Amino acid sequence: MTHHRHLIIGGGMVADSAARGVRELDPDGTIGIISEDVDRPYARPALSKKLWTDPDFSWDDGVDLHTEETGAEFVLGTRVESIDRAAKTVTTADGQTIGYDRLLLATGGGPRDLPGLRPSDRVLSYRSAADYRTLRRHADAGASVVVVGGSYIGTEIAAGLVQNGARVTLVTPDDVLGGHMFPAALAAVFQQRFVDAGVEVRTGSRVASGEETADGVVLTLDDGSTVTADVAVAGLGIDPATQLAEDAGLAVEDGVRVSATLSTDDPAVYAAGDVASYPDRLLGTRRVEHVDNAQQQGRQAGRNLAGADEPYEHTPMFYSSVFDVRYEAVGVVSSSLRTVEDWAEPHERGVVYHLDADDLVAGVLLWNVPGKTDDARKVLAEAHALTPDMLPGTITAD
């Protein structure tokens, strides 16, 4: 039986960061990484961003994280079926038994499928490098693509595809693209960028059903209209992959519940990344599905696997890049909250503060304002001392 001092289930960015975190304190202990993916850990944001927009951006230099540098041993294309916490072993779908001293659950989440459709060469629940390679092949052939979902993945993929010559239809439940996050006037400006680029935006719509044909996909929307395309891409978010933890008897509440040190209720088992529900020092219990959290939380989990026993104190940011816009945010960004807007250039460069029911800052949106996420965290930390009228100018858009 194979045995590792540090065993990681999941092969994404959390796994890479955790392996590097382990090596900060334990240069020699064996690290095992078991992943359902067929690729070694890679920078997932590139799949919807720079691989579409930067012709000089290469897989080897910018996407492959080169986790092999840590000396980790990989078992790829393999699913873990069970964890035996008493024996400190895991069993894979192909019958392998692998032991551990400490275990990290970095299982991420599974993408949500389109109604009535299963993933195929023409129906992509966009999540993996394999999905990117398939979509790139279609896009390079000039395919028409319908993208479903108006959040990060959907908007980034739609922007990347249209800039690569594809004919793109974007379906979103928002009445205005981005309207679930942005103030109304900003959402209108955001949507117009897509329209100006040639994207057909179908707003206020959800997919009711879908059918894959011999040469394409037909989606029926909830208003009865249809969209026909060569390829359909779903950017509908993920559901955290908690079944393995549940079956092992670990506590699950919108993710695997962990302490400030990222340990579960089993001191030998940790969780991090998309799958972990953790206590944020500024924002309370939350689960975060963004790259900054994957990197920082993964590193801390790795250090704690190696015995550091340190709390995770980083409040993560999230970001997106579409066309000439890059926005970053910390905290809760939602159009359901009251906002205070502070624009250096109206709807081109500025800061939007999102306020909770008590008029305290719950989230900060930085629109084409780079390098200010630490300032945003400071605002959240000092929210009780800041009234709405004090917010303009608190973060400068220089």
Tab-separated table of C-alpha atoms in Angstrom:
chain	number	residue	atom	x	y	z
A	1	MET	CA	0.000	0.000	0.000
A	2	THR	CA	1.244	3.470	-0.913
A	3	HIS	CA	1.498	5.869	2.018
A	4	HIS	CA	2.094	9.626	2.081
A	5	ARG	CA	2.794	11.923	4.970
A	6	HIS	CA	0.664	14.545	3.201
A	7	LEU	CA	-2.149	13.399	0.903
A	8	ILE	CA	-4.257	15.817	-1.172
A	9	ILE	CA	-7.520	14.861	-2.858
A	10	GLY	CA	-8.063	17.233	-5.778
A	11	GLY	CA	-5.634	18.479	-8.389
A	12	GLY	CA	-6.414	22.172	-8.837
A	13	MET	CA	-4.741	25.376	-7.721
A	14	VAL	CA	-5.382	24.548	-4.068
A	15	ALA	CA	-3.361	21.353	-4.458
A	16	ASP	CA	-0.446	23.233	-5.990
A	17	SER	CA	-0.452	25.917	-3.295
A	18	ALA	CA	-0.832	23.331	-0.549
A	19	ALA	CA	2.120	21.306	-1.817
A	20	ARG	CA	4.221	24.457	-1.825
A	21	GLY	CA	2.961	25.344	1.659
A	22	VAL	CA	4.008	21.914	2.909
A	23	ARG	CA	7.476	22.396	1.484
A	24	GLU	CA	7.925	25.664	3.406
A	25	LEU	CA	8.067	23.616	6.609
A	26	ASP	CA	8.651	20.012	5.558
A	27	PRO	CA	11.261	19.608	2.819
A	28	ASP	CA	11.266	15.811	2.837
A	29	GLY	CA	7.833	14.415	3.732
A	30	THR	CA	6.091	12.665	0.862
A	31	ILE	CA	3.189	14.459	-0.858
A	32	GLY	CA	0.554	12.639	-2.869
A	33	ILE	CA	-2.004	14.337	-5.119
A	34	ILE	CA	-4.998	12.342	-6.387
A	35	SER	CA	-7.005	14.114	-9.084
A	36	GLU	CA	-9.888	13.285	-11.389
A	37	ASP	CA	-8.357	15.709	-13.896
A	38	VAL	CA	-6.026	14.296	-16.520
A	39	ASP	CA	-3.746	17.349	-16.300
A	40	ARG	CA	-1.422	18.349	-13.496
A	41	PRO	CA	-2.501	21.475	-11.559
A	42	TYR	CA	-2.908	24.534	-13.772
A	43	ALA	CA	-3.991	28.164	-13.457
A	44	ARG	CA	-7.717	27.824	-14.029
A	45	PRO	CA	-8.447	31.569	-14.614
A	46	ALA	CA	-6.437	31.427	-17.825
A	47	LEU	CA	-9.035	29.082	-19.326
A	48	SER	CA	-11.501	31.963	-19.644
A	49	LYS	CA	-9.093	34.895	-19.775
A	50	LYS	CA	-5.566	35.143	-21.178
A	51	LEU	CA	-5.589	31.988	-23.293
A	52	TRP	CA	-8.218	33.778	-25.406
A	53	THR	CA	-6.830	37.297	-25.353
A	54	ASP	CA	-3.023	37.064	-25.313
A	55	PRO	CA	-1.442	35.251	-28.279
A	56	ASP	CA	1.941	35.192	-26.535
A	57	PHE	CA	0.564	33.471	-23.427
A	58	SER	CA	1.704	29.851	-23.427
A	59	TRP	CA	0.496	26.831	-21.504
A	60	ASP	CA	3.938	25.944	-20.209
A	61	ASP	CA	4.891	29.448	-19.052
A	62	GLY	CA	1.543	30.778	-17.875
A	63	VAL	CA	-0.867	27.940	-17.160
A	64	ASP	CA	0.948	24.797	-16.001
A	65	LEU	CA	1.834	25.443	-12.351
A	66	HIS	CA	4.734	22.962	-12.421
A	67	THR	CA	3.691	21.373	-9.156
A	68	GLU	CA	6.187	18.604	-9.850
A	69	GLU	CA	8.793	21.035	-8.509
A	70	THR	CA	7.546	20.166	-5.013
A	71	GLY	CA	8.328	16.490	-5.498
A	72	ALA	CA	4.654	15.574	-5.217
A	73	GLU	CA	3.579	12.227	-6.658
A	74	PHE	CA	0.494	12.387	-8.903
A	75	VAL	CA	-2.334	9.946	-9.459
A	76	LEU	CA	-4.290	11.563	-12.311
A	77	GLY	CA	-7.585	10.685	-13.928
A	78	THR	CA	-8.622	8.890	-10.764
A	79	ARG	CA	-11.593	9.363	-8.428
A	80	VAL	CA	-11.415	8.755	-4.681
A	81	GLU	CA	-14.442	6.731	-3.617
A	82	SER	CA	-14.060	6.620	0.154
A	83	ILE	CA	-12.067	7.751	3.171
A	84	ASP	CA	-11.429	5.480	6.141
A	85	ARG	CA	-10.616	7.966	8.885
A	86	ALA	CA	-9.860	5.277	11.473
A	87	ALA	CA	-7.334	3.532	9.239
A	88	LYS	CA	-6.174	6.829	7.685
A	89	THR	CA	-6.567	5.512	4.171
A	90	VAL	CA	-8.441	6.439	1.019
A	91	THR	CA	-9.693	4.048	-1.647
A	92	THR	CA	-9.866	4.998	-5.320
A	93	ALA	CA	-12.356	3.901	-7.949
A	94	ASP	CA	-9.754	1.607	-9.510
A	95	GLY	CA	-9.116	-0.178	-6.227
A	96	GLN	CA	-5.975	1.528	-4.944
A	97	THR	CA	-5.595	2.041	-1.203
A	98	ILE	CA	-3.433	4.968	-0.183
A	99	GLY	CA	-2.509	5.839	3.377
A	100	TYR	CA	-1.877	9.252	4.902
A	101	ASP	CA	-0.718	10.957	8.070
A	102	ARG	CA	-2.686	14.092	7.206
A	103	LEU	CA	-5.259	14.570	4.476
A	104	LEU	CA	-6.398	17.687	2.602
A	105	LEU	CA	-9.754	17.780	0.842
A	106	ALA	CA	-9.354	20.091	-2.151
A	107	THR	CA	-12.170	18.557	-4.150
A	108	GLY	CA	-13.552	21.864	-5.448
A	109	GLY	CA	-16.958	21.575	-7.051
A	110	GLY	CA	-18.831	20.171	-9.975
A	111	PRO	CA	-20.219	22.480	-12.676
A	112	ARG	CA	-23.985	22.714	-13.117
A	113	ASP	CA	-25.272	21.255	-16.362
A	114	LEU	CA	-27.772	22.744	-18.786
A	115	PRO	CA	-31.317	21.358	-18.428
A	116	GLY	CA	-31.839	18.236	-20.500
A	117	LEU	CA	-28.256	18.084	-21.758
A	118	ARG	CA	-25.236	16.065	-20.787
A	119	PRO	CA	-21.641	17.222	-21.331
A	120	SER	CA	-20.308	16.247	-24.753
A	121	ASP	CA	-18.118	17.556	-27.535
A	122	ARG	CA	-20.783	20.200	-28.248
A	123	VAL	CA	-22.116	20.774	-24.717
A	124	LEU	CA	-19.500	22.052	-22.305
A	125	SER	CA	-19.982	22.667	-18.602
A	126	TYR	CA	-16.900	24.838	-18.749
A	127	ARG	CA	-14.486	23.926	-15.978
A	128	SER	CA	-11.384	22.054	-17.139
A	129	ALA	CA	-8.438	22.310	-19.469
A	130	ALA	CA	-10.059	19.587	-21.563
A	131	ASP	CA	-13.109	21.861	-21.941
A	132	TYR	CA	-10.822	24.685	-23.073
A	133	ARG	CA	-9.147	22.509	-25.681
A	134	THR	CA	-12.507	21.381	-27.059
A	135	LEU	CA	-13.913	24.907	-27.197
A	136	ARG	CA	-10.720	26.257	-28.764
A	137	ARG	CA	-11.010	23.685	-31.542
A	138	HIS	CA	-14.581	24.768	-32.271
A	139	ALA	CA	-13.768	28.472	-32.034
A	140	ASP	CA	-10.808	28.167	-34.387
A	141	ALA	CA	-13.177	26.557	-36.881
A	142	GLY	CA	-15.469	29.611	-36.728
A	143	ALA	CA	-18.266	27.975	-34.745
A	144	SER	CA	-21.339	29.719	-33.436
A	145	VAL	CA	-21.486	29.447	-29.638
A	146	VAL	CA	-24.247	30.057	-27.141
A	147	VAL	CA	-22.945	30.868	-23.667
A	148	VAL	CA	-25.368	30.457	-20.784
A	149	GLY	CA	-24.720	32.432	-17.611
A	150	GLY	CA	-23.981	36.089	-17.007
A	151	SER	CA	-21.463	35.851	-14.177
A	152	TYR	CA	-17.663	35.457	-14.274
A	153	ILE	CA	-17.220	32.426	-16.505
A	154	GLY	CA	-20.059	33.322	-18.868
A	155	THR	CA	-19.010	36.921	-19.479
A	156	GLU	CA	-15.311	36.089	-19.772
A	157	ILE	CA	-15.888	33.240	-22.210
A	158	ALA	CA	-18.311	35.287	-24.316
A	159	ALA	CA	-15.801	38.146	-24.507
A	160	GLY	CA	-12.912	35.821	-25.319
A	161	LEU	CA	-14.841	33.956	-28.015
A	162	VAL	CA	-16.083	37.031	-29.857
A	163	GLN	CA	-12.541	38.438	-29.853
A	164	ASN	CA	-11.459	35.209	-31.564
A	165	GLY	CA	-13.973	35.478	-34.365
A	166	ALA	CA	-16.737	33.238	-33.053
A	167	ARG	CA	-20.416	34.173	-33.380
A	168	VAL	CA	-21.634	34.442	-29.807
A	169	THR	CA	-25.005	34.566	-28.086
A	170	LEU	CA	-24.956	35.184	-24.335
A	171	VAL	CA	-28.002	34.165	-22.292
A	172	THR	CA	-28.409	35.701	-18.830
A	173	PRO	CA	-31.250	35.816	-16.302
A	174	ASP	CA	-30.355	39.426	-15.483
A	175	ASP	CA	-32.569	42.099	-17.054
A	176	VAL	CA	-29.278	43.864	-17.815
A	177	LEU	CA	-26.013	41.904	-18.035
A	178	GLY	CA	-24.203	42.157	-14.705
A	179	GLY	CA	-27.303	43.544	-13.044
A	180	HIS	CA	-27.105	41.071	-10.160
A	181	MET	CA	-23.821	42.666	-9.068
A	182	PHE	CA	-23.522	46.182	-10.441
A	183	PRO	CA	-25.563	49.371	-10.017
A	184	ALA	CA	-28.041	49.803	-12.870
A	185	ALA	CA	-26.146	52.463	-14.840
A	186	LEU	CA	-22.866	50.548	-14.564
A	187	ALA	CA	-24.539	47.314	-15.681
A	188	ALA	CA	-25.912	49.096	-18.759
A	189	VAL	CA	-22.425	50.306	-19.692
A	190	PHE	CA	-21.038	46.815	-19.076
A	191	GLN	CA	-23.629	45.203	-21.338
A	192	GLN	CA	-23.011	47.729	-24.087
A	193	ARG	CA	-19.387	46.602	-24.336
A	194	PHE	CA	-20.615	43.154	-25.331
A	195	VAL	CA	-23.153	44.512	-27.800
A	196	ASP	CA	-20.543	46.762	-29.394
A	197	ALA	CA	-18.210	43.755	-29.769
A	198	GLY	CA	-20.868	41.810	-31.640
A	199	VAL	CA	-22.272	39.563	-28.912
A	200	GLU	CA	-26.024	38.950	-29.080
A	201	VAL	CA	-27.164	39.370	-25.475
A	202	ARG	CA	-30.412	37.635	-24.497
A	203	THR	CA	-31.359	39.130	-21.137
A	204	GLY	CA	-34.025	38.098	-18.648
A	205	SER	CA	-33.860	34.529	-19.898
A	206	ARG	CA	-33.145	31.067	-18.545
A	207	VAL	CA	-32.746	27.781	-20.392
A	208	ALA	CA	-35.841	25.611	-19.986
A	209	SER	CA	-34.593	22.658	-22.036
A	210	GLY	CA	-31.987	21.675	-24.574
A	211	GLU	CA	-31.453	19.222	-27.372
A	212	GLU	CA	-28.208	18.126	-28.993
A	213	THR	CA	-28.527	17.442	-32.709
A	214	ALA	CA	-26.144	15.832	-35.179
A	215	ASP	CA	-24.455	19.151	-35.920
A	216	GLY	CA	-25.297	21.477	-33.056
A	217	VAL	CA	-27.397	22.367	-30.037
A	218	VAL	CA	-30.870	23.879	-29.719
A	219	LEU	CA	-31.757	25.610	-26.447
A	220	THR	CA	-35.336	26.506	-25.595
A	221	LEU	CA	-35.591	29.495	-23.272
A	222	ASP	CA	-38.236	30.039	-20.638
A	223	ASP	CA	-40.064	32.544	-22.862
A	224	GLY	CA	-40.486	29.864	-25.533
A	225	SER	CA	-37.865	31.246	-27.912
A	226	THR	CA	-34.971	29.121	-29.136
A	227	VAL	CA	-31.252	29.596	-29.696
A	228	THR	CA	-29.404	27.372	-32.172
A	229	ALA	CA	-25.625	27.104	-32.175
A	230	ASP	CA	-22.792	24.746	-33.014
A	231	VAL	CA	-21.719	24.616	-29.373
A	232	ALA	CA	-23.284	25.424	-25.984
A	233	VAL	CA	-21.165	26.521	-23.029
A	234	ALA	CA	-22.600	26.554	-19.514
A	235	GLY	CA	-21.210	29.040	-17.024
A	236	LEU	CA	-23.761	28.337	-14.289
A	237	GLY	CA	-21.482	28.031	-11.290
A	238	ILE	CA	-20.617	24.944	-9.272
A	239	ASP	CA	-21.924	22.818	-6.437
A	240	PRO	CA	-19.240	22.044	-3.831
A	241	ALA	CA	-18.046	18.449	-4.006
A	242	THR	CA	-18.875	17.409	-0.449
A	243	GLN	CA	-20.126	13.839	-0.883
A	244	LEU	CA	-16.779	12.265	-0.009
A	245	ALA	CA	-16.632	14.293	3.212
A	246	GLU	CA	-20.251	13.514	4.085
A	247	ASP	CA	-19.716	9.793	3.557
A	248	ALA	CA	-16.698	10.004	5.876
A	249	GLY	CA	-18.852	11.558	8.590
A	250	LEU	CA	-17.410	15.061	8.413
A	251	ALA	CA	-19.582	18.115	9.056
A	252	VAL	CA	-20.922	19.787	5.915
A	253	GLU	CA	-22.721	23.147	5.747
A	254	ASP	CA	-22.575	24.683	2.258
A	255	GLY	CA	-19.169	23.071	1.971
A	256	VAL	CA	-16.975	21.119	4.340
A	257	ARG	CA	-16.991	22.944	7.662
A	258	VAL	CA	-13.520	23.875	8.881
A	259	SER	CA	-11.996	25.834	11.742
A	260	ALA	CA	-9.819	28.915	11.489
A	261	THR	CA	-6.855	26.580	10.959
A	262	LEU	CA	-8.784	24.826	8.128
A	263	SER	CA	-9.103	21.554	10.039
A	264	THR	CA	-12.322	19.568	9.982
A	265	ASP	CA	-13.728	17.896	13.090
A	266	ASP	CA	-11.099	15.221	12.411
A	267	PRO	CA	-7.710	16.726	13.391
A	268	ALA	CA	-5.978	14.724	10.636
A	269	VAL	CA	-8.255	16.012	7.864
A	270	TYR	CA	-8.264	19.530	6.424
A	271	ALA	CA	-10.240	21.223	3.654
A	272	ALA	CA	-9.521	24.278	1.517
A	273	GLY	CA	-10.660	26.112	-1.599
A	274	ASP	CA	-14.074	25.994	-3.255
A	275	VAL	CA	-15.218	23.156	-1.011
A	276	ALA	CA	-14.374	24.715	2.377
A	277	SER	CA	-16.788	26.693	4.550
A	278	TYR	CA	-14.515	28.688	6.835
A	279	PRO	CA	-14.669	31.588	9.326
A	280	ASP	CA	-13.434	34.766	7.606
A	281	ARG	CA	-12.078	37.227	10.162
A	282	LEU	CA	-13.887	40.187	8.538
A	283	LEU	CA	-16.967	38.691	6.922
A	284	GLY	CA	-17.953	35.669	9.004
A	285	THR	CA	-18.546	32.123	7.778
A	286	ARG	CA	-18.306	31.847	4.011
A	287	ARG	CA	-17.241	29.695	1.100
A	288	VAL	CA	-15.237	31.356	-1.680
A	289	GLU	CA	-14.810	30.118	-5.261
A	290	HIS	CA	-12.057	32.428	-6.501
A	291	VAL	CA	-8.399	32.087	-7.310
A	292	ASP	CA	-7.024	34.335	-4.563
A	293	ASN	CA	-8.672	32.142	-1.958
A	294	ALA	CA	-7.461	28.963	-3.670
A	295	GLN	CA	-3.876	30.185	-3.600
A	296	GLN	CA	-3.789	31.709	-0.128
A	297	GLN	CA	-5.984	29.166	1.617
A	298	GLY	CA	-4.206	26.315	-0.135
A	299	ARG	CA	-0.833	27.568	1.061
A	300	GLN	CA	-2.090	27.893	4.635
A	301	ALA	CA	-3.628	24.438	4.531
A	302	GLY	CA	-0.307	23.032	3.333
A	303	ARG	CA	1.594	24.735	6.125
A	304	ASN	CA	-0.901	23.356	8.628
A	305	LEU	CA	-0.615	19.847	7.186
A	306	ALA	CA	3.085	20.229	7.991
A	307	GLY	CA	2.318	21.229	11.592
A	308	ALA	CA	2.140	25.037	11.572
A	309	ASP	CA	-1.317	25.197	13.248
A	310	GLU	CA	-1.787	28.791	12.023
A	311	PRO	CA	-5.163	30.496	11.445
A	312	TYR	CA	-6.154	31.508	7.934
A	313	GLU	CA	-6.562	35.287	8.268
A	314	HIS	CA	-6.662	36.394	4.629
A	315	THR	CA	-9.908	37.892	3.289
A	316	PRO	CA	-9.776	36.985	-0.405
A	317	MET	CA	-10.473	39.209	-3.354
A	318	PHE	CA	-12.026	38.244	-6.664
A	319	TYR	CA	-11.555	39.735	-10.093
A	320	SER	CA	-12.608	39.535	-13.709
A	321	SER	CA	-11.272	40.871	-17.010
A	322	VAL	CA	-13.463	41.447	-20.060
A	323	PHE	CA	-12.548	43.652	-23.025
A	324	ASP	CA	-10.986	46.820	-21.553
A	325	VAL	CA	-12.487	46.344	-18.083
A	326	ARG	CA	-10.822	44.773	-15.078
A	327	TYR	CA	-12.783	44.826	-11.876
A	328	GLU	CA	-11.694	43.583	-8.479
A	329	ALA	CA	-13.757	43.225	-5.335
A	330	VAL	CA	-13.600	42.231	-1.707
A	331	GLY	CA	-16.598	41.171	0.325
A	332	VAL	CA	-20.239	41.064	-0.774
A	333	VAL	CA	-20.938	42.780	-4.091
A	334	SER	CA	-24.632	42.677	-4.968
A	335	SER	CA	-27.124	45.038	-6.570
A	336	SER	CA	-29.557	44.060	-3.803
A	337	LEU	CA	-27.500	46.243	-1.453
A	338	ARG	CA	-27.518	50.019	-1.272
A	339	THR	CA	-24.421	51.545	-2.833
A	340	VAL	CA	-22.244	54.622	-2.600
A	341	GLU	CA	-20.506	55.300	-5.924
A	342	ASP	CA	-17.296	57.290	-6.207
A	343	TRP	CA	-16.217	57.753	-9.834
A	344	ALA	CA	-13.032	59.362	-11.098
A	345	GLU	CA	-14.444	58.834	-14.605
A	346	PRO	CA	-18.155	57.958	-14.680
A	347	HIS	CA	-18.580	54.188	-15.128
A	348	GLU	CA	-15.016	53.884	-16.424
A	349	ARG	CA	-12.852	54.189	-13.319
A	350	GLY	CA	-14.018	54.308	-9.729
A	351	VAL	CA	-15.093	52.615	-6.513
A	352	VAL	CA	-18.511	51.287	-5.511
A	353	TYR	CA	-19.200	50.613	-1.820
A	354	HIS	CA	-21.955	48.088	-1.067
A	355	LEU	CA	-23.766	48.648	2.245
A	356	ASP	CA	-25.657	46.170	4.395
A	357	ALA	CA	-28.981	46.800	6.142
A	358	ASP	CA	-27.177	48.749	8.870
A	359	ASP	CA	-25.440	50.997	6.309
A	360	LEU	CA	-22.093	49.333	7.036
A	361	VAL	CA	-19.745	48.500	4.176
A	362	ALA	CA	-20.147	44.808	3.272
A	363	GLY	CA	-18.242	44.858	-0.013
A	364	VAL	CA	-16.075	47.063	-2.212
A	365	LEU	CA	-16.013	46.991	-6.020
A	366	LEU	CA	-12.924	48.455	-7.714
A	367	TRP	CA	-13.680	49.266	-11.365
A	368	ASN	CA	-10.468	49.687	-13.355
A	369	VAL	CA	-8.758	50.637	-10.094
A	370	PRO	CA	-5.812	48.237	-9.716
A	371	GLY	CA	-3.766	47.553	-6.626
A	372	LYS	CA	-6.289	48.725	-4.038
A	373	THR	CA	-7.629	45.470	-2.612
A	374	ASP	CA	-5.704	45.978	0.637
A	375	ASP	CA	-7.393	49.373	0.936
A	376	ALA	CA	-10.740	47.652	0.422
A	377	ARG	CA	-9.950	45.159	3.192
A	378	LYS	CA	-9.097	48.073	5.482
A	379	VAL	CA	-12.473	49.653	4.747
A	380	LEU	CA	-14.220	46.395	5.648
A	381	ALA	CA	-12.177	46.089	8.852
A	382	GLU	CA	-13.115	49.649	9.833
A	383	ALA	CA	-16.719	49.503	8.605
A	384	HIS	CA	-18.238	50.308	12.005
A	385	ALA	CA	-16.342	53.615	12.080
A	386	LEU	CA	-17.349	54.703	8.558
A	387	THR	CA	-20.664	56.356	7.775
A	388	PRO	CA	-21.853	56.433	4.138
A	389	ASP	CA	-20.991	60.121	3.730
A	390	MET	CA	-17.390	59.388	4.729
A	391	LEU	CA	-16.830	56.819	1.973
A	392	PRO	CA	-16.155	58.984	-1.124
A	393	GLY	CA	-12.412	59.523	-1.322
A	394	THR	CA	-11.609	56.781	1.189
A	395	ILE	CA	-10.113	54.734	-1.655
A	396	THR	CA	-8.670	56.881	-4.413
A	397	ALA	CA	-8.909	55.834	-8.047
A	398	ASP	CA	-5.447	57.101	-8.999
